[in-house]
mmCIF file of C-alpha atoms in Angstrom:
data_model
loop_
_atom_site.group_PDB
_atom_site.id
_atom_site.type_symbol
_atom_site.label_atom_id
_atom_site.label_comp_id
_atom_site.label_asym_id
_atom_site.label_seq_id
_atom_site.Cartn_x
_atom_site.Cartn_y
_atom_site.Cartn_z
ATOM 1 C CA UNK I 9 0.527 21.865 -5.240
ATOM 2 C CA UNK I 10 0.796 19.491 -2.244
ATOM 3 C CA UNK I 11 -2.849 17.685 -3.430
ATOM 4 C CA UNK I 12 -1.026 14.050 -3.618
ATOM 5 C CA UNK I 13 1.240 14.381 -0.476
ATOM 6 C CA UNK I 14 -2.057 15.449 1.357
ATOM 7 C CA UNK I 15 -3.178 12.458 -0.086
ATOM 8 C CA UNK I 16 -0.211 10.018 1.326
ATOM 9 C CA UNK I 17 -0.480 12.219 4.555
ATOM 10 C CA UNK I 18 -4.553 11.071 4.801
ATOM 11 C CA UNK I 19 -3.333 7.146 4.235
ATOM 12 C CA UNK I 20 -1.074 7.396 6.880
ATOM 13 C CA UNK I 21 -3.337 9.592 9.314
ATOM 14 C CA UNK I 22 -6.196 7.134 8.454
ATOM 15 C CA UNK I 23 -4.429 4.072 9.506
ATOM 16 C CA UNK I 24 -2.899 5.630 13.055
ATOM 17 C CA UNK I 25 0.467 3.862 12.269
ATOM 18 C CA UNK I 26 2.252 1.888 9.265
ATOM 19 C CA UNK I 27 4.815 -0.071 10.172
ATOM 20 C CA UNK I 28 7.093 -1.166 7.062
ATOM 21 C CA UNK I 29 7.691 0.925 4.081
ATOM 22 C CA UNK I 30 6.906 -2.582 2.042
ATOM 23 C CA UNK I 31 3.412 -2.337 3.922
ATOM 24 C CA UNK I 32 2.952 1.461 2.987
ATOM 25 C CA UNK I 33 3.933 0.739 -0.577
ATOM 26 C CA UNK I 34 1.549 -2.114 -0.744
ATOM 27 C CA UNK I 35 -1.107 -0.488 1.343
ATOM 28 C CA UNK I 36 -0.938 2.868 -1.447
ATOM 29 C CA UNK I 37 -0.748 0.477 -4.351
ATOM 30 C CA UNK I 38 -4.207 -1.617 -3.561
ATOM 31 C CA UNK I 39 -5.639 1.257 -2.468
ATOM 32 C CA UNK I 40 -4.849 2.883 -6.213
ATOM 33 C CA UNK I 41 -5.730 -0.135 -7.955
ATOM 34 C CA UNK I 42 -9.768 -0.420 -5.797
ATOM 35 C CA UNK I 43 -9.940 3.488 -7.319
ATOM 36 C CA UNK I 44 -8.585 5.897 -4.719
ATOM 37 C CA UNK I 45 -7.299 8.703 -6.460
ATOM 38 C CA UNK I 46 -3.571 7.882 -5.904
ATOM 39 C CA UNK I 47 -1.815 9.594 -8.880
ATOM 40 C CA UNK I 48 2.054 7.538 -8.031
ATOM 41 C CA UNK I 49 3.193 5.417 -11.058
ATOM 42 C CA UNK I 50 4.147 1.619 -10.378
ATOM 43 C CA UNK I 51 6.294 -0.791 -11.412
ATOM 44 C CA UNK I 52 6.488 -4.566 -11.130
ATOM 45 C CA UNK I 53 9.707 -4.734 -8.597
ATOM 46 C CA UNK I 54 11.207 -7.666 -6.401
ATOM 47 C CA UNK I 55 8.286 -7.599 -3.825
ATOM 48 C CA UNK I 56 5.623 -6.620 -5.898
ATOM 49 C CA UNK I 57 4.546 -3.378 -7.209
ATOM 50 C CA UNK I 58 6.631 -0.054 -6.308
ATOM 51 C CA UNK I 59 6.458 3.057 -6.488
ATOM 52 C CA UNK I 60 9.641 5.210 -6.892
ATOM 53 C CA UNK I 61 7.643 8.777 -6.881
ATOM 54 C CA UNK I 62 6.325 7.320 -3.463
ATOM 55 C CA UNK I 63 8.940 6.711 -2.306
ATOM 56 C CA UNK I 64 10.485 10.508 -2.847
ATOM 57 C CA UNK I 65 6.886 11.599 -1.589
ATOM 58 C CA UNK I 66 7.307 9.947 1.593
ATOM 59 C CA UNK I 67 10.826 11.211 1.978
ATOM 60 C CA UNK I 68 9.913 14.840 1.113
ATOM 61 C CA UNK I 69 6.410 14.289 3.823
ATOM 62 C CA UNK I 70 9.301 13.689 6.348
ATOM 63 C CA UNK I 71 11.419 16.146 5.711
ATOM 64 C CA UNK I 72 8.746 18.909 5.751
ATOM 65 C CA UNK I 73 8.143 17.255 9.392
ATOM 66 C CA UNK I 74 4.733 15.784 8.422
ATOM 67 C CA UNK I 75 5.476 12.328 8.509
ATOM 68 C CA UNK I 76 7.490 10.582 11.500
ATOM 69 C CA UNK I 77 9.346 7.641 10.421
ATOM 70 C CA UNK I 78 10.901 5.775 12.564
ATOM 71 C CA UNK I 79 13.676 3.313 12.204
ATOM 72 C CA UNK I 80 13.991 0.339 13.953
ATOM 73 C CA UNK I 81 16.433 -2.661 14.525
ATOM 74 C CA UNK I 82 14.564 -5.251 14.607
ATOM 75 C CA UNK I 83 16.707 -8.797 14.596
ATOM 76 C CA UNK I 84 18.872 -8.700 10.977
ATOM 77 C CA UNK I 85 17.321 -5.841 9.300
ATOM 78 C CA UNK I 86 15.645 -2.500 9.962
ATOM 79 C CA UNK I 87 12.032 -1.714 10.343
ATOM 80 C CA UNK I 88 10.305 1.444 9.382
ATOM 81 C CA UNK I 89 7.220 3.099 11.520
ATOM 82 C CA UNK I 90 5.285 5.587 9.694
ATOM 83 C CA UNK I 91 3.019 8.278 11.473
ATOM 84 C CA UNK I 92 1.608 11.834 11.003
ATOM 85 C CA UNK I 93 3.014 14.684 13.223
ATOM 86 C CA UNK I 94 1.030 17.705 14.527
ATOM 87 C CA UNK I 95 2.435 19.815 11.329
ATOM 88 C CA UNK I 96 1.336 17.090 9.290
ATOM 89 C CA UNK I 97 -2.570 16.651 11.685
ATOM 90 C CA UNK I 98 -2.672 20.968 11.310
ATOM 91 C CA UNK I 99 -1.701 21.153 7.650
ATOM 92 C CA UNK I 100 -4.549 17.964 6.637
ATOM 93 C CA UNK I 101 -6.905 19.879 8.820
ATOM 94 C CA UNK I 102 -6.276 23.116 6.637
ATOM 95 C CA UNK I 103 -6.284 20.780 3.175
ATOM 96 C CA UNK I 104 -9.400 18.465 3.424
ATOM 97 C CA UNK I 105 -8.954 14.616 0.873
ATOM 98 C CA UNK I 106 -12.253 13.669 0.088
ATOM 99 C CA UNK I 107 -11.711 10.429 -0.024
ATOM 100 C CA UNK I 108 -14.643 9.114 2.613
ATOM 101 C CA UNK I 109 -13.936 5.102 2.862
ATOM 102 C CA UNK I 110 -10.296 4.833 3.041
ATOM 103 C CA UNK I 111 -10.230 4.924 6.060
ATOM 104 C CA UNK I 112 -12.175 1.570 6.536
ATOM 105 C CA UNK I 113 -9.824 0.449 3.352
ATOM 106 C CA UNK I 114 -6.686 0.962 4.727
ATOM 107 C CA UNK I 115 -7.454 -0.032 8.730
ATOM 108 C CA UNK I 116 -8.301 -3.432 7.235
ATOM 109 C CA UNK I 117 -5.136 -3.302 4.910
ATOM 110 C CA UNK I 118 -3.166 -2.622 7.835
ATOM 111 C CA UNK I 119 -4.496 -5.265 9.725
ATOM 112 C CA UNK I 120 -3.140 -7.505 7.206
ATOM 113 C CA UNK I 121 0.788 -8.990 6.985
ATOM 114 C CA UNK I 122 3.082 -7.414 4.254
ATOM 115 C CA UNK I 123 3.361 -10.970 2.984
ATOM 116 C CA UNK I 124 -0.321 -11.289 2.147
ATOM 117 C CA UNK I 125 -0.483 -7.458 0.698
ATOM 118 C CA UNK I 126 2.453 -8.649 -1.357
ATOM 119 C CA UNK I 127 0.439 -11.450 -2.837
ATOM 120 C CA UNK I 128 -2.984 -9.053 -2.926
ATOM 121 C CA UNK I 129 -1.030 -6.158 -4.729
ATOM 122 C CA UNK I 130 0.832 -9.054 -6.987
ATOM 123 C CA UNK I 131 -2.819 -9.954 -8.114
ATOM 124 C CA UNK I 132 -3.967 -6.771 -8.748
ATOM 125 C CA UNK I 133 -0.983 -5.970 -10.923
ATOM 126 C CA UNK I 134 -2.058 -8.971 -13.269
ATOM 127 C CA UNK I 135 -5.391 -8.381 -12.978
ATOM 128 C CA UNK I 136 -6.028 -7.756 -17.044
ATOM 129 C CA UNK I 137 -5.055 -11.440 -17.200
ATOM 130 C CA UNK I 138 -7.445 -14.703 -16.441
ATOM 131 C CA UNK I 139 -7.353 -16.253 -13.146
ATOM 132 C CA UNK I 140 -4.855 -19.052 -14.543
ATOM 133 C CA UNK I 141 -1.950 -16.869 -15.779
ATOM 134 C CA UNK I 142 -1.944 -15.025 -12.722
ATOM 135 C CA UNK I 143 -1.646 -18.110 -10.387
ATOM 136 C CA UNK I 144 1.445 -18.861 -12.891
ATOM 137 C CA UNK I 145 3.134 -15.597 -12.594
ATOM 138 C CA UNK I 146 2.522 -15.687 -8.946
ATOM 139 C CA UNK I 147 4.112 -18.520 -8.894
ATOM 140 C CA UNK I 148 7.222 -17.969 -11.105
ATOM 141 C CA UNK I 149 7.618 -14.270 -9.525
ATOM 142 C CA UNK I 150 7.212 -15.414 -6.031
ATOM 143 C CA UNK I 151 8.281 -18.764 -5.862
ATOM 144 C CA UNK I 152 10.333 -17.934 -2.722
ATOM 145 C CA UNK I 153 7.088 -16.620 -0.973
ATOM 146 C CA UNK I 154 5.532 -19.915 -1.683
ATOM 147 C CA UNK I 155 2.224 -19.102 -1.652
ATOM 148 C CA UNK I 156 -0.536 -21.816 -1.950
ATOM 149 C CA UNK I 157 -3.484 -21.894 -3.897
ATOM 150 C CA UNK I 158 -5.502 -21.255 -1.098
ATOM 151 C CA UNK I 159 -3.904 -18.202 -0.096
ATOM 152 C CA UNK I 160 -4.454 -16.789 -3.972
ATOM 153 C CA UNK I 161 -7.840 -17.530 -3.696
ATOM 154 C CA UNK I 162 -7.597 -15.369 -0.322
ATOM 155 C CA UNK I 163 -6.144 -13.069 -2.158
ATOM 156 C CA UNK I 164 -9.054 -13.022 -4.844
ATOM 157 C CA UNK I 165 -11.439 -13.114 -2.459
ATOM 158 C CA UNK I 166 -9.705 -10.116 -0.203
ATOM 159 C CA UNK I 167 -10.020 -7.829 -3.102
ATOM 160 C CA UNK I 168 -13.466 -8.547 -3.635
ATOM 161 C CA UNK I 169 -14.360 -7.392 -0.092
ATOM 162 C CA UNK I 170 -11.832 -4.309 -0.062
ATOM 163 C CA UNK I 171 -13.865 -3.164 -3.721
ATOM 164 C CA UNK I 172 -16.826 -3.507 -1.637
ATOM 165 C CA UNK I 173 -16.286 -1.485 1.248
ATOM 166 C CA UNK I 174 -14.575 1.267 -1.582
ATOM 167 C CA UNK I 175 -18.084 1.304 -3.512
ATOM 168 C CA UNK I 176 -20.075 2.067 -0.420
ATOM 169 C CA UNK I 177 -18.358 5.723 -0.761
ATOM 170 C CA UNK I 178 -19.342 6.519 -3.353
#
């Protein structure tokens, strides 16, 4: 019943410590679209893709008091720091994920801004289209993020390297 919270539960437990809910959405998303088995429907949305069902997933994993979150004040806005409880370590322990190379996955997603995971996930969203058309919806879509050619190519080659480490799981 709880097969895709144990799921978001792994991510977090994987990565030690998320700290955004931006970050966590992107993190899920990429992880999704490099063939994880992350089940959560997305939708194009102001920063990218989201995720309303993870969202309510996350907020359920906290309420059942196996995911911390922690809000923070952090100069004009609020930051949020995600991390697995005890209940959440003991329940995991009980309800093995297979999923053998996220870890690596996600530890390098982490190490990564929000910013760039916007632009990665932003990419993989348009990724049935060529190269071009995604540069010019990147472009139009995130004009205020003003990212330069060199950082899509970042991106491109970023995703490469993340479906890499993902096929040496399996």
């Amino acid at each position: 019943m709880l097969k895709d919270h144990a799921k978001v539960m792994q991510a977090v437990f994987v990565s030690g410590e998320i700290i955004g809910r931006k970050k966590l959405q992107k993190m899920i998303y990429i992880a999704k679209k490099i063939d994880f088995p992350f089940q959560e429907r997305f939708q194009f949305h102001f920063y990218g893709p989201y995720s309303e069902e993870l969202t309510l997933r996350v907020e359920e994993l906290c309420n059942m008091g196996f995911l911390n979150e922690v809000k923070e004040k952090k100069g004009g806005y609020y930051q949020y720091r995600y991390t697995l409880t005890d209940s959440g370590k003991e329940f995991l322990s009980l309800n093995q994920v297979d999923m053998p190379l996220l870890k690596d996955c996600l530890l390098d997603m982490n190490g990564q801004n929000a910013r760039f995971l916007e632009l990665v996930s932003t990419v993989l969203y348009f990724d049935n289209l060529p190269k071009e058309e995604v540069v010019d919806k990147v472009h139009t879509l995130k004009s205020s993020q003003r990212y330069t050619e060199e950082e899509i190519d970042e991106a491109y080659q970023y995703i490469a390297a993340l479906k890499e480490k993902a096929k040496l799981s399996s």
